[in-house]
PDB file of C-alpha atoms in Angstrom:
ATOM      1  CA  MET A 109       0.096  -0.107  -0.089  1.00 79.00           C
ATOM      2  CA  ASP A 110       1.447   3.438  -0.883  1.00 87.00           C
ATOM      3  CA  SER A 111       2.074   6.107   1.551  1.00 87.00           C
ATOM      4  CA  GLY A 112      -0.673   8.398   0.237  1.00 89.00           C
ATOM      5  CA  MET A 113      -3.387   5.751   1.009  1.00 94.00           C
ATOM      6  CA  ILE A 114      -1.777   4.982   4.363  1.00 92.00           C
ATOM      7  CA  SER A 115      -2.147   8.769   4.914  1.00 94.00           C
ATOM      8  CA  LYS A 116      -5.756   8.889   3.881  1.00 95.00           C
ATOM      9  CA  ILE A 117      -6.668   5.840   5.949  1.00 95.00           C
ATOM     10  CA  GLN A 118      -5.261   7.415   9.093  1.00 95.00           C
ATOM     11  CA  LYS A 119      -7.149  10.708   8.477  1.00 94.00           C
ATOM     12  CA  ALA A 120     -10.439   8.673   8.065  1.00 95.00           C
ATOM     13  CA  LYS A 121      -9.851   6.944  11.371  1.00 94.00           C
ATOM     14  CA  GLN A 122      -9.308  10.498  13.080  1.00 95.00           C
ATOM     15  CA  TYR A 123     -12.448  11.800  11.438  1.00 94.00           C
ATOM     16  CA  ALA A 124     -14.712   8.921  12.479  1.00 92.00           C
ATOM     17  CA  GLN A 125     -13.350   9.598  16.139  1.00 93.00           C
ATOM     18  CA  GLU A 126     -14.216  13.394  15.791  1.00 92.00           C
ATOM     19  CA  ARG A 127     -17.929  13.066  15.325  1.00 87.00           C
ATOM     20  CA  GLU A 128     -18.304  16.866  15.856  1.00 87.00           C
ATOM     21  CA  ARG A 129     -16.945  17.287  12.395  1.00 90.00           C
ATOM     22  CA  ILE A 130     -19.723  15.594  10.658  1.00 90.00           C
ATOM     23  CA  GLN A 131     -23.262  17.327  10.636  1.00 90.00           C
ATOM     24  CA  PHE A 132     -26.141  15.896   8.687  1.00 90.00           C
ATOM     25  CA  THR A 133     -28.541  18.324   7.096  1.00 92.00           C
ATOM     26  CA  GLU A 134     -30.771  15.815   5.330  1.00 95.00           C
ATOM     27  CA  PHE A 135     -31.065  12.037   4.928  1.00 96.00           C
ATOM     28  CA  THR A 136     -34.049   9.373   4.565  1.00 98.00           C
ATOM     29  CA  VAL A 137     -33.537   6.123   6.382  1.00 97.00           C
ATOM     30  CA  SER A 138     -35.707   2.809   6.340  1.00 97.00           C
ATOM     31  CA  PHE A 139     -36.479   2.144  10.037  1.00 96.00           C
ATOM     32  CA  GLN A 140     -37.552  -1.405  10.908  1.00 96.00           C
ATOM     33  CA  GLY A 141     -40.121  -1.145  13.911  1.00 92.00           C
ATOM     34  CA  ASN A 142     -41.746  -3.764  15.959  1.00 92.00           C
ATOM     35  CA  HIS A 143     -44.820  -3.779  13.709  1.00 90.00           C
ATOM     36  CA  ASN A 144     -43.642  -2.356  10.286  1.00 95.00           C
ATOM     37  CA  ASN A 145     -41.056  -0.788   8.396  1.00 97.00           C
ATOM     38  CA  TYR A 146     -41.231   3.055   8.295  1.00 98.00           C
ATOM     39  CA  THR A 147     -39.463   5.726   6.212  1.00 98.00           C
ATOM     40  CA  VAL A 148     -37.931   8.225   8.403  1.00 98.00           C
ATOM     41  CA  GLU A 149     -36.830  11.603   6.717  1.00 98.00           C
ATOM     42  CA  TYR A 150     -34.636  14.469   8.052  1.00 96.00           C
ATOM     43  CA  ASN A 151     -34.374  17.942   6.181  1.00 95.00           C
ATOM     44  CA  ASN A 152     -32.798  20.914   7.754  1.00 89.00           C
ATOM     45  CA  GLY A 153     -33.810  20.192  11.286  1.00 91.00           C
ATOM     46  CA  LYS A 154     -37.206  18.918  10.465  1.00 95.00           C
ATOM     47  CA  TRP A 155     -38.404  15.052  11.129  1.00 97.00           C
ATOM     48  CA  HIS A 156     -41.003  13.299   9.206  1.00 98.00           C
ATOM     49  CA  CYS A 157     -41.834   9.560   9.749  1.00 98.00           C
ATOM     50  CA  GLY A 158     -44.517   7.617   8.017  1.00 97.00           C
ATOM     51  CA  CYS A 159     -45.983   6.163  11.181  1.00 97.00           C
ATOM     52  CA  ASP A 160     -49.295   6.701  12.373  1.00 96.00           C
ATOM     53  CA  PHE A 161     -48.000   8.300  15.798  1.00 97.00           C
ATOM     54  CA  PHE A 162     -45.913  11.017  14.192  1.00 98.00           C
ATOM     55  CA  ALA A 163     -48.751  11.781  12.085  1.00 98.00           C
ATOM     56  CA  THR A 164     -50.729  12.772  15.260  1.00 98.00           C
ATOM     57  CA  ARG A 165     -47.984  13.923  17.635  1.00 98.00           C
ATOM     58  CA  GLY A 166     -45.208  15.152  15.159  1.00 97.00           C
ATOM     59  CA  VAL A 167     -42.720  12.775  17.067  1.00 98.00           C
ATOM     60  CA  CYS A 168     -42.246   9.109  17.523  1.00 98.00           C
ATOM     61  CA  SER A 169     -40.083   6.498  18.926  1.00 97.00           C
ATOM     62  CA  HIS A 170     -38.259   6.066  15.357  1.00 97.00           C
ATOM     63  CA  THR A 171     -37.367   9.973  15.251  1.00 97.00           C
ATOM     64  CA  MET A 172     -36.266   9.952  18.766  1.00 97.00           C
ATOM     65  CA  ALA A 173     -34.198   6.823  18.347  1.00 97.00           C
ATOM     66  CA  LEU A 174     -32.503   8.475  15.600  1.00 96.00           C
ATOM     67  CA  GLU A 175     -31.831  11.724  17.587  1.00 95.00           C
ATOM     68  CA  ARG A 176     -30.141   9.587  20.301  1.00 95.00           C
ATOM     69  CA  VAL A 177     -27.809   7.705  17.777  1.00 94.00           C
ATOM     70  CA  LEU A 178     -26.982  10.834  15.852  1.00 92.00           C
ATOM     71  CA  GLU A 179     -26.472  13.066  18.833  1.00 90.00           C
ATOM     72  CA  GLY A 180     -24.428  16.122  18.258  1.00 86.00           C
ATOM     73  CA  MET A 181     -24.435  15.414  14.452  1.00 89.00           C
ATOM     74  CA  LEU A 182     -27.581  17.018  13.326  1.00 89.00           C
ATOM     75  CA  ALA A 183     -27.840  20.505  11.749  1.00 80.00           C
ATOM     76  CA  PRO A 184     -30.085  22.690  13.933  1.00 77.00           C
ATOM     77  CA  SER A 185     -33.380  23.646  12.302  1.00 70.00           C
ATOM     78  CA  SER A 186     -33.314  26.648   9.899  1.00 63.00           C
TER      79      SER A 186
END
């Protein structure tokens, strides 16, 4: 392996440990819940989930779980 690639691998490891460098602004995920699969979206600080609970409350276990997983990595709402 050449020295350029070794340097990039080392930098990638550093970046992975420094989570504050990464900020998600938008994404879509498939979330396997206990009763069904749901599409969860995040766009500029706003969540959306296809589950019935989110439709009535604007929040759900799927969005809350992702907030915990991605803590400190989400762009604030604009």
